Coordinates of C-alpha atoms in Angstrom, one line a residue:
M259 CA 66.6 64.9 116.3
S260 CA 64.7 64.7 113.0
T261 CA 64.3 61.3 111.2
P262 CA 65.5 61.4 107.6
V263 CA 62.8 60.7 105.0
T264 CA 62.7 60.7 101.2
G265 CA 60.9 63.5 99.6
H266 CA 58.0 61.6 98.1
D267 CA 57.6 59.3 101.1
Q268 CA 56.8 62.3 103.3
P269 CA 53.0 62.6 103.9
A270 CA 51.7 65.7 102.2
E271 CA 49.6 66.7 105.2
R272 CA 52.6 66.9 107.6
M273 CA 54.0 70.4 107.6
P274 CA 57.5 70.9 109.0
A275 CA 57.4 72.6 112.4
G276 CA 60.9 74.0 111.8
P277 CA 63.3 74.3 108.9
L278 CA 63.3 72.0 106.0
I279 CA 66.8 70.4 105.4
V280 CA 67.4 69.0 101.9
T281 CA 70.7 67.1 101.4
E282 CA 72.2 63.7 101.0
D283 CA 75.5 64.7 102.5
E284 CA 75.6 63.0 105.9
A285 CA 78.2 65.3 107.5
L286 CA 76.3 68.4 106.4
A287 CA 73.0 67.0 107.6
E288 CA 74.4 66.1 111.0
H289 CA 75.8 69.7 111.3
L290 CA 72.5 71.3 110.4
L291 CA 70.6 69.0 112.7
R292 CA 72.8 70.0 115.6
L293 CA 72.3 73.7 114.9
C294 CA 68.5 73.2 114.8
A295 CA 68.6 71.4 118.1
A296 CA 70.6 74.3 119.6
A297 CA 68.0 76.7 118.3
G298 CA 65.3 74.7 120.0
T299 CA 63.5 73.7 116.8
D300 CA 62.5 70.4 115.2
P301 CA 63.6 70.3 111.5
L302 CA 62.5 67.9 108.8
L303 CA 65.4 66.2 106.9
V304 CA 64.7 65.2 103.3
C305 CA 67.5 63.0 101.8
G306 CA 66.8 61.5 98.4
E307 CA 64.4 63.0 95.9
P308 CA 63.6 66.7 96.3
P309 CA 60.6 67.3 98.7
P310 CA 57.0 67.8 97.6
R311 CA 56.3 71.4 96.5
Q312 CA 53.9 71.8 99.4
L313 CA 56.7 71.2 101.9
W314 CA 59.0 73.5 100.0
E315 CA 56.5 76.3 100.0
S316 CA 55.3 76.0 103.6
A317 CA 58.6 75.5 105.6
T318 CA 59.7 78.3 107.8
L319 CA 63.2 78.1 106.3
V320 CA 64.7 75.9 103.6
L321 CA 68.4 74.7 104.0
V322 CA 69.6 73.1 100.8
G323 CA 72.9 71.3 100.5
D324 CA 74.7 72.1 97.3
D325 CA 74.6 68.4 96.4
L326 CA 70.9 68.7 95.7
A327 CA 70.8 72.3 94.5
E328 CA 70.3 71.5 90.8
R329 CA 67.5 69.1 91.5
C330 CA 65.6 71.8 93.5
A331 CA 66.1 74.5 91.0
G332 CA 62.7 74.1 89.4
Y333 CA 60.8 75.1 92.4
A334 CA 59.0 78.5 92.6
R335 CA 61.0 81.3 94.1
R336 CA 60.3 81.9 97.8
P337 CA 62.0 83.8 100.6
G338 CA 64.0 81.9 103.2
V339 CA 66.0 79.6 101.0
L340 CA 69.7 79.2 102.0
L341 CA 72.3 77.2 100.0
L342 CA 74.9 75.4 102.0
G343 CA 78.2 75.1 100.0
L344 CA 80.4 72.0 100.3
D345 CA 83.4 73.3 98.4
L346 CA 84.9 76.8 99.1
D347 CA 86.8 76.6 95.8
D348 CA 83.7 75.9 93.6
S349 CA 82.9 79.2 91.9
E350 CA 80.0 77.7 90.1
I351 CA 78.0 77.6 93.3
W352 CA 76.9 81.2 92.7
V353 CA 75.3 80.2 89.4
R354 CA 73.4 77.4 91.2
A355 CA 72.4 79.8 93.9
V356 CA 70.8 82.1 91.3
Q357 CA 69.0 79.1 89.6
L358 CA 67.7 78.0 93.0
G359 CA 66.6 81.5 94.1
A360 CA 68.7 81.3 97.3
E361 CA 68.9 84.4 99.5
H362 CA 72.4 83.5 100.7
V363 CA 75.2 81.0 100.1
L364 CA 76.8 79.8 103.3
F365 CA 79.8 77.7 104.2
L366 CA 80.1 75.9 107.5
P367 CA 81.6 76.2 110.1
D368 CA 82.4 79.9 109.2
A369 CA 78.8 81.0 108.9
E370 CA 77.6 78.9 111.9
G371 CA 76.8 81.8 114.2
W372 CA 74.8 83.7 111.5
L373 CA 72.9 80.5 110.5
L374 CA 72.1 79.7 114.1
D375 CA 70.5 83.1 114.6
R376 CA 68.6 82.7 111.3
I377 CA 67.2 79.3 112.3
A378 CA 66.2 80.7 115.8
D379 CA 64.5 83.6 114.1
A380 CA 62.5 81.2 112.0
A381 CA 61.6 79.1 115.0
E382 CA 60.3 82.1 116.8
G383 CA 58.4 83.4 113.8
A384 CA 60.5 86.5 113.9
G385 CA 58.7 89.6 112.5
P386 CA 59.6 93.3 112.8
P387 CA 61.5 93.9 116.0
A388 CA 59.9 95.7 118.9
L389 CA 60.0 99.4 119.1
T390 CA 62.3 100.0 122.0
V391 CA 61.9 103.2 124.1
A392 CA 64.5 104.1 126.7
V393 CA 63.5 106.4 129.5
L394 CA 66.0 108.2 131.8
G395 CA 65.9 111.1 134.2
G396 CA 67.6 114.5 133.7
R397 CA 68.2 114.5 137.5
G398 CA 67.5 112.3 140.4
G399 CA 63.8 111.9 141.2
A400 CA 62.8 113.3 137.8
G401 CA 60.1 110.7 137.3
A402 CA 61.7 108.5 134.7
S403 CA 60.6 105.2 136.3
T404 CA 57.1 106.6 136.6
L405 CA 57.0 107.5 133.0
A406 CA 58.4 104.1 131.9
C407 CA 55.8 102.3 133.9
A408 CA 53.0 104.5 132.5
L409 CA 54.2 104.0 128.9
A410 CA 54.2 100.2 129.4
V411 CA 50.8 100.2 131.1
T412 CA 49.2 102.4 128.4
A413 CA 50.7 100.3 125.6
A414 CA 49.4 97.0 127.1
R415 CA 46.0 98.5 127.6
A416 CA 45.9 99.5 123.9
G417 CA 46.6 95.9 123.0
H418 CA 50.3 96.1 122.1
R419 CA 52.6 93.2 123.1
T420 CA 54.6 95.0 125.8
M421 CA 57.7 94.3 127.9
L422 CA 59.0 96.6 130.7
V423 CA 62.7 96.2 131.5
D424 CA 64.2 97.7 134.6
A425 CA 67.8 98.5 133.8
D426 CA 68.4 100.6 136.9
P427 CA 69.8 98.3 139.7
L428 CA 69.5 101.0 142.3
G429 CA 66.0 102.2 141.4
G430 CA 64.1 100.1 143.9
G431 CA 62.4 97.7 141.4
L432 CA 59.7 98.5 138.8
D433 CA 57.7 95.5 140.0
I434 CA 57.0 97.5 143.1
L435 CA 55.6 100.4 141.1
L436 CA 53.3 97.9 139.3
G437 CA 52.2 96.5 142.7
G438 CA 53.6 93.0 141.9
E439 CA 56.8 92.6 143.9
G440 CA 55.5 89.2 145.1
A441 CA 54.7 87.9 141.6
S442 CA 56.4 84.7 140.6
G443 CA 58.9 84.7 137.7
L444 CA 62.5 85.4 137.0
R445 CA 64.3 88.6 138.0
W446 CA 67.6 90.1 136.8
P447 CA 69.8 88.0 139.2
D448 CA 68.5 84.9 137.5
L449 CA 69.5 86.2 134.1
A450 CA 72.8 87.9 134.8
A451 CA 74.8 85.0 133.5
S452 CA 73.0 85.0 130.1
R453 CA 75.3 84.9 127.1
G454 CA 74.7 84.4 123.4
R455 CA 71.2 83.8 122.0
V456 CA 68.3 83.8 124.4
S457 CA 64.9 82.5 123.2
G458 CA 62.4 85.4 123.2
A459 CA 59.4 83.0 123.7
E460 CA 61.1 81.3 126.7
L461 CA 62.0 84.6 128.2
T462 CA 58.5 85.9 128.0
R463 CA 57.1 82.7 129.6
A464 CA 59.6 83.0 132.5
L465 CA 58.9 86.6 133.5
P466 CA 56.1 88.0 135.7
V467 CA 53.0 89.3 133.9
L468 CA 51.6 92.4 135.6
H469 CA 48.7 94.4 134.2
R470 CA 48.9 92.5 130.9
L471 CA 52.6 93.4 130.4
T472 CA 55.7 91.3 130.9
T473 CA 58.1 92.7 133.4
L474 CA 61.8 92.2 134.1
S475 CA 62.9 93.8 137.3
W476 CA 65.2 93.1 140.4
D477 CA 64.6 91.1 143.5
R478 CA 65.0 92.4 147.0
G479 CA 68.4 90.7 147.6
D480 CA 71.9 91.9 146.9
T481 CA 72.2 93.7 143.6
P482 CA 74.6 92.0 141.2
A483 CA 76.0 93.9 138.3
V484 CA 74.5 92.9 135.0
P485 CA 77.2 92.4 132.4
P486 CA 76.7 94.1 129.1
E487 CA 76.6 90.7 127.4
A488 CA 73.6 89.7 129.5
M489 CA 71.8 93.0 128.7
R490 CA 72.5 92.5 125.0
S491 CA 71.2 88.9 125.0
V492 CA 68.1 89.5 127.1
L493 CA 67.1 92.8 125.4
G494 CA 67.7 91.2 122.0
A495 CA 65.4 88.4 122.9
A496 CA 62.8 90.9 124.1
R497 CA 63.0 92.9 120.8
R498 CA 62.5 89.8 118.7
Q499 CA 59.1 89.3 120.2
G500 CA 57.8 92.5 118.6
G501 CA 55.5 95.1 120.0
L502 CA 57.0 97.6 122.5
V503 CA 59.9 97.3 124.9
V504 CA 60.3 100.0 127.5
V505 CA 63.6 100.3 129.3
D506 CA 64.0 102.3 132.5
L507 CA 67.7 103.5 132.6
P508 CA 69.8 105.0 135.3
R509 CA 71.1 108.5 134.9
H510 CA 74.7 107.3 135.1
L511 CA 75.1 105.0 132.2
D512 CA 77.2 101.9 133.1
Q513 CA 78.2 99.4 130.4
A514 CA 74.9 97.5 130.6
A515 CA 72.8 100.6 130.5
G516 CA 74.9 101.9 127.5
Q517 CA 74.2 98.6 125.8
A518 CA 70.5 99.0 126.3
L519 CA 70.6 102.5 125.0
E520 CA 72.4 101.4 121.9
Q521 CA 69.6 98.9 121.2
S522 CA 66.9 101.5 121.6
D523 CA 65.1 103.3 118.9
V524 CA 64.2 106.4 120.8
A525 CA 65.0 107.8 124.3
L526 CA 62.9 110.0 126.4
L527 CA 64.7 112.3 128.9
V528 CA 62.5 113.4 131.7
V529 CA 63.3 117.0 132.8
P530 CA 61.6 118.8 135.6
A531 CA 60.8 122.4 134.6
E532 CA 63.6 123.8 136.8
V533 CA 66.8 125.7 136.1
R534 CA 69.1 123.3 138.0
A535 CA 67.3 120.2 136.6
T536 CA 67.8 121.6 133.1
A537 CA 71.5 122.1 133.8
A538 CA 71.9 118.5 135.1
A539 CA 69.9 117.2 132.2
G540 CA 72.3 118.7 129.7
R541 CA 75.1 116.4 131.0
V542 CA 72.8 113.4 130.8
A543 CA 71.7 114.3 127.3
A544 CA 75.2 114.6 126.1
A545 CA 76.1 111.1 127.4
A546 CA 72.9 109.6 125.9
R547 CA 73.5 111.1 122.5
M548 CA 76.9 109.4 122.3
R549 CA 74.9 106.1 122.2
L550 CA 71.7 107.1 120.4
T551 CA 70.8 110.0 118.1
D552 CA 67.1 110.2 118.8
V553 CA 66.8 111.6 122.3
R554 CA 63.7 113.7 123.1
A555 CA 62.8 115.8 126.1
V556 CA 59.8 115.2 128.3
V557 CA 59.3 118.3 130.4
R558 CA 57.6 117.6 133.7
A559 CA 55.7 120.5 135.3
T560 CA 56.8 121.2 138.9
G561 CA 54.6 124.2 139.7
P562 CA 52.8 127.2 138.1
T563 CA 56.1 129.2 137.6
G564 CA 58.2 126.5 135.9
L565 CA 60.1 127.0 132.7
A566 CA 58.3 126.5 129.4
G567 CA 58.9 123.1 127.8
A568 CA 59.8 124.5 124.4
E569 CA 62.4 126.7 126.1
I570 CA 64.0 123.8 128.0
A571 CA 64.1 121.6 124.9
R572 CA 65.7 124.4 122.9
G573 CA 68.3 124.9 125.5
L574 CA 69.1 121.2 125.5
R575 CA 69.2 121.1 121.7
M576 CA 66.6 118.4 121.7
R577 CA 63.2 117.7 120.2
L578 CA 60.4 118.2 122.6
A579 CA 58.3 115.0 123.0
G580 CA 55.8 116.9 125.1
E581 CA 55.0 118.4 128.5
L582 CA 53.8 116.4 131.4
P583 CA 51.4 118.1 133.8
Q584 CA 51.3 117.1 137.5
E585 CA 49.0 114.2 138.2
P586 CA 46.9 114.6 141.4
G587 CA 47.0 111.5 143.7
L588 CA 49.9 109.8 141.9
T589 CA 52.0 109.4 145.1
V590 CA 49.1 107.9 147.0
D591 CA 48.4 105.5 144.1
V592 CA 51.9 104.3 144.0
E593 CA 51.9 103.6 147.8
R594 CA 48.7 101.6 147.3
G595 CA 50.2 99.5 144.5
I596 CA 48.3 101.2 141.8
P597 CA 50.7 101.7 138.8
P598 CA 51.3 104.9 137.0
G599 CA 49.2 105.3 133.9
I600 CA 46.4 103.1 135.1
R601 CA 44.0 106.0 135.2
E602 CA 43.1 106.4 131.5
R603 CA 42.0 110.0 131.8
G604 CA 44.9 111.2 133.9
P605 CA 47.7 113.4 132.5
L606 CA 50.2 110.5 132.4
A607 CA 48.0 108.2 130.4
R608 CA 47.0 110.9 128.0
F609 CA 50.6 111.9 127.4
C610 CA 51.6 108.2 126.9
G611 CA 48.7 107.5 124.6
S612 CA 49.6 110.5 122.4
F613 CA 53.2 109.5 122.2
L614 CA 52.4 105.9 121.4
D615 CA 50.0 107.0 118.7
E616 CA 52.9 108.8 117.1
V617 CA 55.6 106.1 117.3
M618 CA 53.7 102.8 117.3
P619 CA 51.9 101.1 114.4
P620 CA 48.2 100.6 115.2
V621 CA 47.1 97.4 116.7
P622 CA 45.3 95.2 114.0
A623 CA 41.6 95.0 114.6
V624 CA 40.2 91.6 115.5
G625 CA 37.6 90.4 113.0
G626 CA 36.0 93.0 110.8
G627 CA 34.2 92.9 107.6
V628 CA 35.2 92.6 104.0
C629 CA 35.9 95.9 102.1

């Protein structure tokens, strides 16, 4: 727990690793310190004179007790300042919040859950959430898992922070498709009891890394059901890390898969270019659209006489994400532990690269000159 210091006794060169807490109220300080500990961050508590401006400006988050709000009102405006009220009946607190430049006025314990999330976000350096792409098949064996793996492999190769989440407990395990079933790290059975807030950084460190991407899959034992609460917590942690999250979903959406779809930004429905597959895909698409509006068709070629992709997408009343030609040698590659999408010039990698160029922001260049 942080050691209280007075503002001007704090060495100027020591920057707070976590939130800056400014209050002389012992009960409020203790409450805020407990929340910071729960979020896994080490705050700096300043009790006495207001902190030096350098600390105020550099802290990841500033939590100001209303008892010191007026003394801090002269600081320059900055994002991430929260005012903690001490009296629910004090209407003047809103005036002090404006003078302070506070983003929010909070009262504990009512706002405890929201504040805990905000502290944890600051501790993780939360930026824009990951683009989350769900992939599901229009019929059994459509190739959804293959496409999900190829998307993740292609994104990681392009330099995007990437996580691949296997949300299909009966799919056989995406770690096998990546040739890493023996890799050390947590699997879904280890996380099935997750509730509430999960640290994105801790999750990333605990999972296997295969082909430069983080993977959450299943083990080879009995398959437990993943509660929707666990899916929500784990996927939320993955999204907070930024980059790209690819989720492989089953065709029959259970509660956990439905929760994953609701957290996704776009879904790709893989449809083989066949009449029966298109009919089956219509039912899957209807179920998916109840959870997510942006569901696009990926039409996979099955032979020279297959239906046209535009025709299939029109029949499904969906946007066509693209057509996926057959990839020679794919089956042999998978049997040898060579993941889909690893061949940069193959149809899978080309399709995935084109799709990612459309939906993902470019990876910032390393180095570079001055314009």
